[in-house]
Amino acid sequence: MIAKLSDELALELDRGGDRPLSVEHPRTHRRYVIVPANDDASDRQAARPSDQCDDWTEAKNARRFALIDKEIAGQLTPAEAHELAQLQREMDDFLQRVAPLPLEAVRALHEQLVRQSHLGSA
């Protein structure tokens, strides 16, 4: 499946040229990196679930931090953006497996508050 970008995201991608664009999901607050796809193989690679979450290491975490620093500095290449996205998925999978956060109650409260705020403003 290929999702269509909003006009706002498309404009940000146009401004950045070939640089990766970091985006945040408004409800889950997970970060994603949008990078130009060179071919269908890169799309399949990005969509493939991570299968290496069992071996999360300090070396992988150090590499992830180094790539995040490059991203903040605006020096991340598209290949590094793919690598960072993969490392993020692996870390998320590992953390979800070994120490899941009990966020369901917080999410339910947030949704309730959002509904109440919409009712109050209507």
Tab-separated table of C-alpha atoms in Angstrom:
chain	number	residue	atom	x	y	z
A	1	MET	CA	0.000	0.000	0.000
A	2	ILE	CA	1.200	3.503	-0.792
A	3	ALA	CA	-0.265	6.248	1.390
A	4	LYS	CA	-0.850	9.698	-0.066
A	5	LEU	CA	0.970	12.586	1.602
A	6	SER	CA	-0.804	15.664	2.843
A	7	ASP	CA	-0.004	18.940	1.089
A	8	GLU	CA	1.947	20.017	4.194
A	9	LEU	CA	4.193	16.931	4.111
A	10	ALA	CA	4.662	17.203	0.357
A	11	LEU	CA	5.779	20.814	0.781
A	12	GLU	CA	8.275	19.820	3.481
A	13	LEU	CA	9.658	17.078	1.243
A	14	ASP	CA	10.003	19.596	-1.614
A	15	ARG	CA	11.877	21.997	0.661
A	16	GLY	CA	14.278	19.297	1.836
A	17	GLY	CA	15.246	18.009	-1.592
A	18	ASP	CA	16.674	14.510	-1.182
A	19	ARG	CA	17.176	14.882	2.582
A	20	PRO	CA	15.146	12.531	4.813
A	21	LEU	CA	12.103	14.024	6.539
A	22	SER	CA	11.333	13.086	10.155
A	23	VAL	CA	7.650	12.903	11.040
A	24	GLU	CA	5.777	12.035	14.227
A	25	HIS	CA	2.541	10.088	14.467
A	26	PRO	CA	0.056	12.402	16.240
A	27	ARG	CA	-1.470	9.707	18.450
A	28	THR	CA	1.353	7.259	19.166
A	29	HIS	CA	4.187	9.809	18.983
A	30	ARG	CA	6.341	7.252	17.137
A	31	ARG	CA	8.864	8.861	14.848
A	32	TYR	CA	9.229	7.890	11.217
A	33	VAL	CA	11.702	8.913	8.536
A	34	ILE	CA	10.546	9.536	4.980
A	35	VAL	CA	13.285	8.999	2.425
A	36	PRO	CA	13.187	8.948	-1.372
A	37	ALA	CA	12.808	5.412	-2.708
A	38	ASN	CA	15.235	4.447	-5.445
A	39	ASP	CA	13.386	1.287	-6.449
A	40	ASP	CA	10.765	-1.196	-5.295
A	41	ALA	CA	13.390	-3.163	-3.353
A	42	SER	CA	13.893	-0.286	-0.909
A	43	ASP	CA	10.124	-0.151	-0.322
A	44	ARG	CA	10.033	-3.876	0.428
A	45	GLN	CA	13.009	-3.526	2.784
A	46	ALA	CA	11.371	-0.682	4.713
A	47	ALA	CA	8.058	-2.540	4.986
A	48	ARG	CA	9.611	-5.796	6.163
A	49	PRO	CA	9.201	-6.366	9.893
A	50	SER	CA	12.454	-6.400	11.777
A	51	ASP	CA	13.609	-9.917	12.483
A	52	GLN	CA	16.675	-9.128	14.557
A	53	CYS	CA	15.089	-7.807	17.759
A	54	ASP	CA	16.541	-10.691	19.805
A	55	ASP	CA	20.088	-9.410	19.544
A	56	TRP	CA	19.818	-5.741	20.544
A	57	THR	CA	23.310	-4.725	21.627
A	58	GLU	CA	25.167	-1.730	22.994
A	59	ALA	CA	26.924	-1.443	19.622
A	60	LYS	CA	23.584	-1.123	17.816
A	61	ASN	CA	22.414	1.439	20.337
A	62	ALA	CA	25.638	3.444	19.929
A	63	ARG	CA	25.178	3.385	16.139
A	64	ARG	CA	21.553	4.500	16.556
A	65	PHE	CA	22.693	7.433	18.718
A	66	ALA	CA	25.345	8.389	16.150
A	67	LEU	CA	22.756	8.368	13.365
A	68	ILE	CA	20.330	10.423	15.466
A	69	ASP	CA	23.089	12.990	16.010
A	70	LYS	CA	23.666	13.135	12.236
A	71	GLU	CA	19.915	13.500	11.668
A	72	ILE	CA	19.732	16.418	14.102
A	73	ALA	CA	22.707	18.027	12.376
A	74	GLY	CA	20.960	17.619	9.007
A	75	GLN	CA	23.747	15.378	7.674
A	76	LEU	CA	21.926	12.042	7.405
A	77	THR	CA	22.153	10.366	3.990
A	78	PRO	CA	19.191	8.395	2.590
A	79	ALA	CA	21.052	5.129	3.218
A	80	GLU	CA	21.708	6.148	6.815
A	81	ALA	CA	18.039	7.141	7.200
A	82	HIS	CA	17.078	3.587	6.159
A	83	GLU	CA	19.590	2.185	8.631
A	84	LEU	CA	18.277	4.431	11.417
A	85	ALA	CA	14.688	3.435	10.680
A	86	GLN	CA	15.666	-0.248	10.853
A	87	LEU	CA	17.535	0.262	14.135
A	88	GLN	CA	14.554	2.143	15.559
A	89	ARG	CA	12.228	-0.745	14.603
A	90	GLU	CA	14.596	-3.275	16.150
A	91	MET	CA	14.861	-1.282	19.366
A	92	ASP	CA	11.086	-0.764	19.541
A	93	ASP	CA	10.490	-4.474	18.956
A	94	PHE	CA	13.045	-5.404	21.611
A	95	LEU	CA	11.615	-2.991	24.186
A	96	GLN	CA	8.054	-4.096	23.454
A	97	ARG	CA	9.099	-7.684	23.996
A	98	VAL	CA	11.220	-7.290	27.150
A	99	ALA	CA	9.650	-4.249	28.872
A	100	PRO	CA	6.347	-3.124	27.358
A	101	LEU	CA	5.055	0.161	28.704
A	102	PRO	CA	1.583	0.046	30.315
A	103	LEU	CA	0.149	2.813	28.167
A	104	GLU	CA	-3.385	1.552	27.503
A	105	ALA	CA	-4.887	3.393	30.502
A	106	VAL	CA	-3.123	6.612	29.500
A	107	ARG	CA	-4.317	6.274	25.896
A	108	ALA	CA	-7.898	5.673	27.049
A	109	LEU	CA	-7.759	8.751	29.299
A	110	HIS	CA	-6.303	10.835	26.476
A	111	GLU	CA	-9.057	9.748	24.091
A	112	GLN	CA	-11.692	10.539	26.729
A	113	LEU	CA	-10.234	14.009	27.282
A	114	VAL	CA	-10.091	14.675	23.543
A	115	ARG	CA	-13.744	13.658	23.177
A	116	GLN	CA	-14.722	15.884	26.107
A	117	SER	CA	-12.805	18.856	24.701
A	118	HIS	CA	-14.555	18.432	21.341
A	119	LEU	CA	-17.952	18.277	23.034
A	120	GLY	CA	-17.160	21.385	25.076
A	121	SER	CA	-16.081	23.404	22.043
A	122	ALA	CA	-19.093	22.433	19.915
